[in-house]
mmCIF file of C-alpha atoms in Angstrom:
data_model
loop_
_atom_site.group_PDB
_atom_site.id
_atom_site.type_symbol
_atom_site.label_atom_id
_atom_site.label_comp_id
_atom_site.label_asym_id
_atom_site.label_seq_id
_atom_site.Cartn_x
_atom_site.Cartn_y
_atom_site.Cartn_z
ATOM 1 C CA MET A 1 25.206 -11.215 -59.348
ATOM 2 C CA THR A 2 27.960 -11.932 -56.944
ATOM 3 C CA SER A 3 30.878 -9.719 -55.681
ATOM 4 C CA ASP A 4 33.545 -12.249 -56.061
ATOM 5 C CA ARG A 5 33.158 -12.284 -59.865
ATOM 6 C CA SER A 6 34.785 -8.821 -59.884
ATOM 7 C CA ALA A 7 37.997 -10.688 -59.597
ATOM 8 C CA ARG A 8 37.665 -11.535 -63.276
ATOM 9 C CA ALA A 9 37.755 -8.001 -64.167
ATOM 10 C CA PRO A 10 40.915 -6.989 -66.426
ATOM 11 C CA VAL A 11 43.279 -5.364 -64.464
ATOM 12 C CA THR A 12 46.497 -3.089 -65.154
ATOM 13 C CA THR A 13 48.839 -4.535 -62.880
ATOM 14 C CA ALA A 14 51.705 -2.293 -63.945
ATOM 15 C CA ASP A 15 49.504 0.612 -62.110
ATOM 16 C CA ALA A 16 49.044 1.111 -58.310
ATOM 17 C CA GLY A 17 47.090 3.408 -56.350
ATOM 18 C CA GLY A 18 43.482 1.981 -57.596
ATOM 19 C CA ALA A 19 40.308 2.838 -55.721
ATOM 20 C CA GLY A 20 40.577 0.907 -52.191
ATOM 21 C CA GLY A 21 44.302 0.809 -52.281
ATOM 22 C CA GLY A 22 44.558 -1.905 -54.705
ATOM 23 C CA PRO A 23 45.566 -2.170 -58.291
ATOM 24 C CA ARG A 24 43.798 -0.082 -60.699
ATOM 25 C CA LEU A 25 41.165 -1.793 -62.853
ATOM 26 C CA LEU A 26 41.387 -1.172 -66.720
ATOM 27 C CA VAL A 27 37.724 -1.234 -67.768
ATOM 28 C CA PRO A 28 36.541 1.526 -65.250
ATOM 29 C CA ASP A 29 39.565 3.732 -66.111
ATOM 30 C CA VAL A 30 38.976 3.361 -69.935
ATOM 31 C CA LEU A 31 35.287 4.366 -69.315
ATOM 32 C CA ARG A 32 36.229 7.403 -67.112
ATOM 33 C CA GLY A 33 38.774 8.635 -69.604
ATOM 34 C CA VAL A 34 35.840 8.014 -72.412
ATOM 35 C CA ALA A 35 33.549 10.223 -70.050
ATOM 36 C CA LEU A 36 35.788 12.723 -69.672
ATOM 37 C CA LEU A 37 36.913 12.924 -73.498
ATOM 38 C CA ALA A 38 33.128 13.186 -74.243
ATOM 39 C CA MET A 39 32.609 15.977 -71.751
ATOM 40 C CA LEU A 40 35.712 17.828 -73.208
ATOM 41 C CA ILE A 41 34.328 17.473 -76.765
ATOM 42 C CA ALA A 42 30.897 18.615 -75.505
ATOM 43 C CA HIS A 43 32.484 21.873 -73.936
ATOM 44 C CA ALA A 44 34.515 22.750 -76.796
ATOM 45 C CA VAL A 45 31.319 22.657 -78.921
ATOM 46 C CA PRO A 46 30.905 26.339 -79.008
ATOM 47 C CA PHE A 47 34.228 26.979 -80.547
ATOM 48 C CA LEU A 48 32.900 25.330 -83.886
ATOM 49 C CA PRO A 49 29.581 27.200 -84.386
ATOM 50 C CA GLU A 50 29.923 26.657 -88.225
ATOM 51 C CA ARG A 51 29.683 22.995 -88.338
ATOM 52 C CA PRO A 52 27.929 20.554 -90.519
ATOM 53 C CA ALA A 53 24.539 18.904 -89.372
ATOM 54 C CA ALA A 54 25.668 15.573 -89.162
ATOM 55 C CA LEU A 55 28.699 16.741 -86.977
ATOM 56 C CA ALA A 56 26.480 18.430 -84.932
ATOM 57 C CA VAL A 57 24.245 15.471 -84.430
ATOM 58 C CA VAL A 58 27.267 13.244 -83.491
ATOM 59 C CA MET A 59 28.407 16.215 -80.613
ATOM 60 C CA ALA A 60 25.016 16.263 -79.425
ATOM 61 C CA ASN A 61 25.096 12.434 -78.604
ATOM 62 C CA ILE A 62 28.565 12.689 -77.077
ATOM 63 C CA ASN A 63 27.332 15.194 -74.986
ATOM 64 C CA ASP A 64 24.639 13.042 -73.768
ATOM 65 C CA LEU A 65 26.977 10.275 -73.192
ATOM 66 C CA ALA A 66 29.040 12.171 -70.727
ATOM 67 C CA SER A 67 27.107 12.746 -67.404
ATOM 68 C CA PRO A 68 25.512 9.450 -67.245
ATOM 69 C CA LEU A 69 28.610 7.378 -67.940
ATOM 70 C CA PHE A 70 30.452 9.427 -65.283
ATOM 71 C CA ALA A 71 27.692 8.363 -62.895
ATOM 72 C CA LEU A 72 28.371 4.578 -63.933
ATOM 73 C CA VAL A 73 31.894 4.961 -63.442
ATOM 74 C CA MET A 74 31.393 6.474 -60.030
ATOM 75 C CA GLY A 75 29.203 3.705 -58.840
ATOM 76 C CA VAL A 76 31.863 1.197 -59.997
ATOM 77 C CA SER A 77 34.720 2.932 -58.057
ATOM 78 C CA ALA A 78 32.457 3.002 -54.966
ATOM 79 C CA GLN A 79 31.659 -0.544 -55.176
ATOM 80 C CA LEU A 80 35.279 -1.367 -55.497
ATOM 81 C CA VAL A 81 36.343 0.943 -52.535
ATOM 82 C CA LEU A 82 33.512 -1.183 -50.386
ATOM 83 C CA GLN A 83 34.910 -4.482 -51.796
ATOM 84 C CA ARG A 84 38.767 -3.638 -50.683
ATOM 85 C CA THR A 85 37.599 -2.283 -47.344
ATOM 86 C CA VAL A 86 37.871 -4.764 -44.300
ATOM 87 C CA ARG A 87 34.782 -4.928 -42.118
ATOM 88 C CA SER A 88 36.043 -2.942 -39.290
ATOM 89 C CA GLY A 89 37.242 0.003 -41.547
ATOM 90 C CA ILE A 90 34.013 0.323 -43.001
ATOM 91 C CA PRO A 91 32.589 3.538 -40.862
ATOM 92 C CA PHE A 92 35.720 5.400 -41.938
ATOM 93 C CA MET A 93 35.529 4.453 -45.442
ATOM 94 C CA LEU A 94 31.789 5.771 -45.347
ATOM 95 C CA PHE A 95 32.994 8.875 -43.839
ATOM 96 C CA GLN A 96 35.548 9.421 -46.542
ATOM 97 C CA GLN A 97 33.010 9.025 -49.318
ATOM 98 C CA ILE A 98 31.088 11.587 -47.375
ATOM 99 C CA ILE A 99 33.952 13.877 -47.432
ATOM 100 C CA ARG A 100 34.545 13.248 -51.198
ATOM 101 C CA GLY A 101 31.304 14.115 -51.942
ATOM 102 C CA MET A 102 31.278 17.392 -49.811
ATOM 103 C CA ILE A 103 34.712 18.395 -51.699
ATOM 104 C CA LEU A 104 33.138 17.772 -55.080
ATOM 105 C CA ILE A 105 30.115 19.848 -54.045
ATOM 106 C CA GLY A 106 32.306 22.573 -53.020
ATOM 107 C CA LEU A 107 34.356 22.353 -56.095
ATOM 108 C CA GLY A 108 31.326 22.601 -58.253
ATOM 109 C CA MET A 109 29.945 25.569 -56.548
ATOM 110 C CA ILE A 110 33.626 27.355 -57.184
ATOM 111 C CA LEU A 111 33.548 26.494 -60.696
ATOM 112 C CA SER A 112 30.017 27.718 -61.292
ATOM 113 C CA GLU A 113 31.190 31.042 -60.354
ATOM 114 C CA TRP A 114 33.977 30.993 -63.162
ATOM 115 C CA GLY A 115 31.569 32.441 -65.680
ATOM 116 C CA THR A 116 31.937 29.577 -68.428
ATOM 117 C CA TRP A 117 29.270 28.116 -70.663
ATOM 118 C CA VAL A 118 29.689 24.982 -68.813
ATOM 119 C CA ALA A 119 27.119 23.314 -66.695
ATOM 120 C CA ILE A 120 29.418 22.031 -64.033
ATOM 121 C CA VAL A 121 28.755 18.589 -63.154
ATOM 122 C CA LEU A 122 30.851 18.172 -59.623
ATOM 123 C CA SER A 123 28.164 19.157 -57.329
ATOM 124 C CA TYR A 124 25.614 16.846 -58.549
ATOM 125 C CA LEU A 125 28.207 13.998 -58.681
ATOM 126 C CA GLY A 126 29.277 14.894 -54.999
ATOM 127 C CA VAL A 127 25.517 14.547 -54.079
ATOM 128 C CA LEU A 128 25.251 11.432 -55.847
ATOM 129 C CA LEU A 129 28.377 10.022 -54.185
ATOM 130 C CA ILE A 130 26.925 10.851 -50.687
ATOM 131 C CA VAL A 131 23.491 9.556 -51.340
ATOM 132 C CA GLY A 132 24.597 6.482 -53.452
ATOM 133 C CA ALA A 133 27.518 4.802 -51.203
ATOM 134 C CA PRO A 134 25.499 4.018 -48.221
ATOM 135 C CA LEU A 135 23.032 2.131 -50.785
ATOM 136 C CA LEU A 136 25.594 -0.380 -51.633
ATOM 137 C CA PHE A 137 25.358 -2.279 -48.659
ATOM 138 C CA LEU A 138 22.246 -3.471 -50.158
ATOM 139 C CA SER A 139 22.117 -6.912 -51.874
ATOM 140 C CA SER A 140 22.421 -7.048 -55.639
ATOM 141 C CA ARG A 141 18.891 -7.913 -55.691
ATOM 142 C CA TRP A 142 17.622 -5.028 -53.903
ATOM 143 C CA LEU A 143 20.135 -2.760 -55.365
ATOM 144 C CA ALA A 144 18.634 -3.524 -58.860
ATOM 145 C CA VAL A 145 15.065 -2.865 -57.573
ATOM 146 C CA VAL A 146 16.101 0.369 -56.295
ATOM 147 C CA ALA A 147 17.844 1.248 -59.461
ATOM 148 C CA VAL A 148 15.177 0.092 -62.002
ATOM 149 C CA GLY A 149 12.270 1.602 -59.504
ATOM 150 C CA LEU A 150 14.072 5.102 -59.382
ATOM 151 C CA ALA A 151 14.679 5.056 -63.310
ATOM 152 C CA VAL A 152 10.809 4.672 -63.616
ATOM 153 C CA VAL A 153 9.864 6.990 -60.951
ATOM 154 C CA SER A 154 12.335 9.820 -62.054
ATOM 155 C CA ASP A 155 10.077 11.128 -65.000
ATOM 156 C CA PRO A 156 6.981 11.731 -62.607
ATOM 157 C CA LEU A 157 9.171 12.777 -59.867
ATOM 158 C CA ASN A 158 10.819 15.262 -61.800
ATOM 159 C CA ALA A 159 7.592 16.826 -63.302
ATOM 160 C CA TRP A 160 6.113 17.044 -59.779
ATOM 161 C CA ALA A 161 8.992 18.932 -58.755
ATOM 162 C CA ARG A 162 9.006 21.382 -61.481
ATOM 163 C CA THR A 163 5.111 21.890 -60.883
ATOM 164 C CA LEU A 164 5.101 22.117 -56.876
ATOM 165 C CA LEU A 165 8.658 23.206 -56.166
ATOM 166 C CA SER A 166 9.447 26.102 -58.473
ATOM 167 C CA GLY A 167 7.554 28.597 -56.588
ATOM 168 C CA VAL A 168 8.814 27.665 -52.969
ATOM 169 C CA VAL A 169 12.477 27.611 -54.636
ATOM 170 C CA GLY A 170 12.120 30.882 -56.144
ATOM 171 C CA ALA A 171 10.754 32.485 -53.173
ATOM 172 C CA ASP A 172 13.761 31.512 -51.245
ATOM 173 C CA PRO A 173 15.845 34.713 -50.863
ATOM 174 C CA THR A 174 19.160 32.874 -49.796
ATOM 175 C CA GLY A 175 19.315 30.485 -52.753
ATOM 176 C CA LEU A 176 20.267 27.733 -51.010
ATOM 177 C CA LEU A 177 17.014 25.936 -51.370
ATOM 178 C CA ARG A 178 17.115 26.471 -55.260
ATOM 179 C CA GLU A 179 20.618 24.934 -55.404
ATOM 180 C CA ALA A 180 19.737 21.969 -53.476
ATOM 181 C CA ALA A 181 16.572 21.281 -55.549
ATOM 182 C CA SER A 182 18.719 21.671 -58.632
ATOM 183 C CA TRP A 183 20.956 18.984 -57.183
ATOM 184 C CA PHE A 184 18.271 16.573 -56.617
ATOM 185 C CA VAL A 185 15.270 17.211 -58.775
ATOM 186 C CA LEU A 186 15.390 20.530 -60.599
ATOM 187 C CA GLY A 187 18.700 20.629 -62.358
ATOM 188 C CA GLN A 188 18.219 21.577 -66.261
ATOM 189 C CA ALA A 189 21.059 19.204 -67.242
ATOM 190 C CA TYR A 190 21.783 17.032 -64.143
ATOM 191 C CA ARG A 191 19.650 15.574 -61.191
ATOM 192 C CA LEU A 192 20.325 13.135 -58.549
ATOM 193 C CA THR A 193 16.980 11.161 -59.703
ATOM 194 C CA ASN A 194 18.602 10.439 -63.109
ATOM 195 C CA LEU A 195 22.099 10.097 -62.051
ATOM 196 C CA LEU A 196 21.475 7.590 -59.284
ATOM 197 C CA PRO A 197 20.151 4.772 -61.398
ATOM 198 C CA PHE A 198 23.318 4.495 -63.326
ATOM 199 C CA PHE A 199 25.584 4.906 -60.319
ATOM 200 C CA LEU A 200 23.912 1.804 -58.960
ATOM 201 C CA LEU A 201 23.987 0.044 -62.339
ATOM 202 C CA GLY A 202 27.726 0.576 -62.092
ATOM 203 C CA ALA A 203 28.180 -1.016 -58.732
ATOM 204 C CA LEU A 204 26.027 -4.016 -59.959
ATOM 205 C CA LEU A 205 28.326 -4.367 -63.207
ATOM 206 C CA LEU A 206 31.354 -4.499 -60.845
ATOM 207 C CA ARG A 207 29.779 -7.377 -58.618
ATOM 208 C CA HIS A 208 29.155 -8.892 -61.745
ATOM 209 C CA GLY A 209 32.349 -8.711 -63.347
ATOM 210 C CA PHE A 210 33.800 -7.345 -66.655
ATOM 211 C CA VAL A 211 33.204 -10.403 -68.627
ATOM 212 C CA ARG A 212 31.738 -11.367 -71.896
ATOM 213 C CA ASP A 213 28.454 -13.470 -71.126
ATOM 214 C CA ARG A 214 24.896 -13.192 -71.437
ATOM 215 C CA VAL A 215 24.628 -10.019 -69.438
ATOM 216 C CA LEU A 216 27.052 -8.071 -71.724
ATOM 217 C CA TRP A 217 25.289 -9.421 -74.902
ATOM 218 C CA LEU A 218 21.985 -8.458 -73.552
ATOM 219 C CA MET A 219 23.264 -5.001 -73.051
ATOM 220 C CA LEU A 220 24.341 -4.957 -76.631
ATOM 221 C CA ALA A 221 20.719 -5.917 -77.826
ATOM 222 C CA VAL A 222 19.058 -3.245 -75.271
ATOM 223 C CA ALA A 223 21.241 -0.580 -76.609
ATOM 224 C CA PRO A 224 19.902 0.522 -79.977
ATOM 225 C CA VAL A 225 16.239 -0.298 -79.014
ATOM 226 C CA ALA A 226 16.781 2.174 -75.898
ATOM 227 C CA TYR A 227 18.562 4.699 -78.114
ATOM 228 C CA ALA A 228 15.801 4.662 -80.597
ATOM 229 C CA VAL A 229 12.958 5.749 -78.495
ATOM 230 C CA ARG A 230 13.840 9.343 -78.051
ATOM 231 C CA PRO A 231 14.070 10.102 -81.966
ATOM 232 C CA VAL A 232 10.974 8.018 -82.559
ATOM 233 C CA VAL A 233 9.002 9.869 -79.980
ATOM 234 C CA GLU A 234 10.463 13.482 -81.217
ATOM 235 C CA SER A 235 9.703 12.396 -84.950
ATOM 236 C CA SER A 236 5.828 12.516 -83.844
ATOM 237 C CA GLY A 237 6.298 15.886 -82.667
ATOM 238 C CA VAL A 238 6.429 15.479 -78.950
ATOM 239 C CA LEU A 239 8.993 17.645 -77.060
ATOM 240 C CA VAL A 240 11.327 15.247 -75.134
ATOM 241 C CA VAL A 241 12.945 16.947 -71.795
ATOM 242 C CA SER A 242 15.655 16.648 -69.973
ATOM 243 C CA GLY A 243 14.870 13.590 -67.307
ATOM 244 C CA SER A 244 12.004 12.374 -69.119
ATOM 245 C CA TRP A 245 11.732 8.501 -69.789
ATOM 246 C CA PRO A 246 12.709 8.805 -73.484
ATOM 247 C CA ASP A 247 15.686 10.766 -72.521
ATOM 248 C CA THR A 248 16.707 8.349 -69.849
ATOM 249 C CA LEU A 249 16.496 5.411 -72.449
ATOM 250 C CA HIS A 250 18.333 7.334 -74.704
ATOM 251 C CA ASP A 251 21.188 7.876 -72.491
ATOM 252 C CA VAL A 252 20.933 3.721 -71.449
ATOM 253 C CA GLY A 253 21.649 3.147 -74.944
ATOM 254 C CA LEU A 254 24.642 5.178 -75.259
ATOM 255 C CA VAL A 255 26.047 3.981 -71.929
ATOM 256 C CA PHE A 256 25.259 0.318 -72.375
ATOM 257 C CA ALA A 257 26.854 0.735 -76.292
ATOM 258 C CA VAL A 258 30.120 2.280 -74.878
ATOM 259 C CA TYR A 259 30.283 -0.152 -72.005
ATOM 260 C CA VAL A 260 30.074 -3.363 -74.145
ATOM 261 C CA ALA A 261 32.553 -1.811 -76.674
ATOM 262 C CA VAL A 262 35.252 -1.440 -73.854
ATOM 263 C CA VAL A 263 34.442 -4.436 -72.130
ATOM 264 C CA VAL A 264 34.806 -6.489 -75.681
ATOM 265 C CA LEU A 265 38.190 -4.791 -76.499
ATOM 266 C CA ALA A 266 39.426 -5.170 -72.984
ATOM 267 C CA THR A 267 38.790 -8.977 -72.848
ATOM 268 C CA VAL A 268 40.621 -9.775 -76.210
ATOM 269 C CA ARG A 269 43.167 -12.294 -75.688
ATOM 270 C CA ARG A 270 45.035 -12.332 -79.138
ATOM 271 C CA PRO A 271 48.396 -10.983 -78.252
ATOM 272 C CA ALA A 272 49.064 -9.001 -81.361
ATOM 273 C CA ALA A 273 45.437 -7.475 -80.904
ATOM 274 C CA GLN A 274 45.805 -7.033 -77.214
ATOM 275 C CA ARG A 275 48.937 -4.879 -77.678
ATOM 276 C CA ALA A 276 47.272 -2.834 -80.061
ATOM 277 C CA ILE A 277 44.195 -2.201 -78.251
ATOM 278 C CA GLY A 278 46.169 -1.812 -75.121
ATOM 279 C CA ALA A 279 47.961 1.165 -76.706
ATOM 280 C CA ALA A 280 44.773 2.817 -78.150
ATOM 281 C CA PHE A 281 43.607 2.526 -74.467
ATOM 282 C CA VAL A 282 46.426 4.377 -73.113
ATOM 283 C CA PRO A 283 45.488 7.903 -73.597
ATOM 284 C CA LEU A 284 42.199 7.034 -72.127
ATOM 285 C CA ARG A 285 43.456 5.292 -69.351
ATOM 286 C CA ALA A 286 45.704 8.329 -68.775
ATOM 287 C CA ILE A 287 43.226 10.994 -68.575
ATOM 288 C CA GLY A 288 40.685 8.649 -66.816
ATOM 289 C CA ALA A 289 43.292 8.452 -63.938
ATOM 290 C CA VAL A 290 43.360 12.244 -63.638
ATOM 291 C CA ALA A 291 40.272 13.287 -64.865
ATOM 292 C CA LEU A 292 39.235 15.388 -61.907
ATOM 293 C CA SER A 293 42.264 17.684 -62.348
ATOM 294 C CA LEU A 294 41.768 17.945 -66.174
ATOM 295 C CA TYR A 295 38.153 18.777 -65.616
ATOM 296 C CA VAL A 296 39.031 21.647 -63.099
ATOM 297 C CA LEU A 297 41.915 22.563 -65.681
ATOM 298 C CA HIS A 298 39.768 22.792 -68.827
ATOM 299 C CA VAL A 299 37.018 24.571 -67.149
ATOM 300 C CA GLY A 300 39.644 27.208 -65.692
ATOM 301 C CA LEU A 301 40.925 27.689 -69.496
ATOM 302 C CA LEU A 302 37.508 27.991 -70.578
ATOM 303 C CA ALA A 303 37.083 30.934 -68.084
ATOM 304 C CA LEU A 304 39.389 32.841 -70.188
ATOM 305 C CA TRP A 305 36.779 33.170 -72.809
ATOM 306 C CA GLN A 306 34.413 34.713 -70.079
ATOM 307 C CA GLY A 307 31.579 32.664 -71.309
ATOM 308 C CA VAL A 308 31.415 34.219 -74.814
ATOM 309 C CA TRP A 309 30.561 32.112 -77.482
ATOM 310 C CA PRO A 310 32.701 32.492 -80.744
ATOM 311 C CA ASN A 311 31.222 33.858 -83.795
ATOM 312 C CA ALA A 312 33.298 31.727 -85.962
ATOM 313 C CA ASN A 313 35.078 28.388 -85.633
ATOM 314 C CA ASP A 314 38.051 28.856 -83.415
ATOM 315 C CA TYR A 315 40.438 25.786 -83.667
ATOM 316 C CA LEU A 316 42.644 27.055 -81.963
ATOM 317 C CA GLY A 317 40.277 26.926 -78.849
ATOM 318 C CA TRP A 318 39.088 23.681 -79.995
ATOM 319 C CA LEU A 319 42.550 21.908 -80.258
ATOM 320 C CA LEU A 320 43.602 23.343 -76.728
ATOM 321 C CA ILE A 321 40.281 22.071 -74.803
ATOM 322 C CA VAL A 322 40.114 18.484 -76.521
ATOM 323 C CA PRO A 323 43.380 17.224 -77.672
ATOM 324 C CA GLY A 324 45.328 19.600 -75.811
ATOM 325 C CA MET A 325 43.910 18.407 -72.502
ATOM 326 C CA VAL A 326 44.280 14.779 -73.424
ATOM 327 C CA LEU A 327 48.101 15.426 -74.040
ATOM 328 C CA VAL A 328 48.315 17.229 -70.706
ATOM 329 C CA GLY A 329 46.674 14.310 -68.874
ATOM 330 C CA TRP A 330 49.004 11.749 -70.651
ATOM 331 C CA LEU A 331 52.108 13.622 -69.758
ATOM 332 C CA TRP A 332 51.240 14.045 -66.241
ATOM 333 C CA TRP A 333 50.048 10.507 -65.788
ATOM 334 C CA ARG A 334 53.027 9.371 -67.624
ATOM 335 C CA PHE A 335 55.803 11.205 -65.796
ATOM 336 C CA VAL A 336 53.974 12.385 -62.459
ATOM 337 C CA GLY A 337 51.285 10.083 -61.203
ATOM 338 C CA PRO A 338 48.355 11.119 -59.721
ATOM 339 C CA GLY A 339 46.574 14.279 -60.504
ATOM 340 C CA PRO A 340 47.148 17.166 -58.062
ATOM 341 C CA ILE A 341 43.442 17.392 -57.214
ATOM 342 C CA GLU A 342 43.170 13.437 -56.797
ATOM 343 C CA TRP A 343 46.113 13.836 -54.859
ATOM 344 C CA ALA A 344 44.849 16.395 -52.560
ATOM 345 C CA MET A 345 41.327 14.801 -52.255
ATOM 346 C CA GLY A 346 43.211 11.371 -51.255
ATOM 347 C CA TRP A 347 45.388 13.416 -48.320
ATOM 348 C CA MET A 348 42.265 15.299 -46.950
ATOM 349 C CA THR A 349 40.231 12.317 -46.716
ATOM 350 C CA GLY A 350 43.214 10.057 -45.394
ATOM 351 C CA ARG A 351 43.329 7.433 -48.513
ATOM 352 C CA ARG A 352 46.574 6.839 -49.863
ATOM 353 C CA VAL A 353 46.995 7.921 -53.451
ATOM 354 C CA GLY A 354 50.205 6.404 -54.928
ATOM 355 C CA ARG A 355 52.457 6.870 -57.962
ATOM 356 C CA PRO A 356 51.786 4.407 -60.697
ATOM 357 C CA VAL A 357 54.869 2.176 -61.399
ATOM 358 C CA HIS A 358 55.354 3.468 -65.032
ATOM 359 C CA ALA A 359 55.705 7.409 -63.509
ATOM 360 C CA ALA A 360 57.979 6.129 -60.439
ATOM 361 C CA ARG A 361 60.743 4.670 -62.957
#
């Protein structure tokens, strides 16, 4: 894999304000939109307690997809920023990434106090960015070695942490050690040990380029095999815990399948099909471009329920959190441009966030 192949990635040339100051890339925005939509659907599940078993399975898989896909797209974006940064600007770029990570950590801690049923992912993504960004200076070969190595050791490392650190963390009167340990290894839903391999994979995919080649077809072949491991293990009566090897392979299968589907669709060249796919991608591009603002907004709306799970299907609540947030995201992206939190983060880190051309007209 070589970094210059990323120039072959599909680009939405009408939109400015992409990572590193260049044009926005289609594939990462769509993938980020898919990840956010998956998270919206997952967080709206409590509004539909009376759902069919088949729908429950679908929603569980959508929930499992969201965080590793977010991590992968964050790796793509971080690598893109690095590639668009001149050598003299690299120290300041790293400083920007650290500040961005700290802002995400702070936002996550604030949102965690709002009393919702949501397991807030932002702090984990902030830690992921701070730890992951410096690793992108490794060559592609070493980056792949670190990604695979961490994926392999994550299961025993998480188990060791649960065994040896839980008592130490529980004895900390400040709670700070518990919070930090949760971000790195002890999180019930998320943890750095399991998100970092996807982050590094995203960087490798950006270096490789979003193209139809044997790497893409290999990912397509791996996806169903990796996905099937967890149900096979569970069918034998073994309890699969979050962050274990079967759980990680399950996530790999979901992420690979979505990535392949998006790249295949984004690289269609027949004009009629390209127009139809482009139109279908618009809402995903929109919410992908303002994902952080929509994430905070929908958590704020869920806080109005004070974390109380509905006893019966609340279709209004579901419509508000899923299609309602997509509509808000599209309207803001179409007529305003950058999300307010994206703009504020850009201002705080000295990174320009421009208005898309379609919003400036």
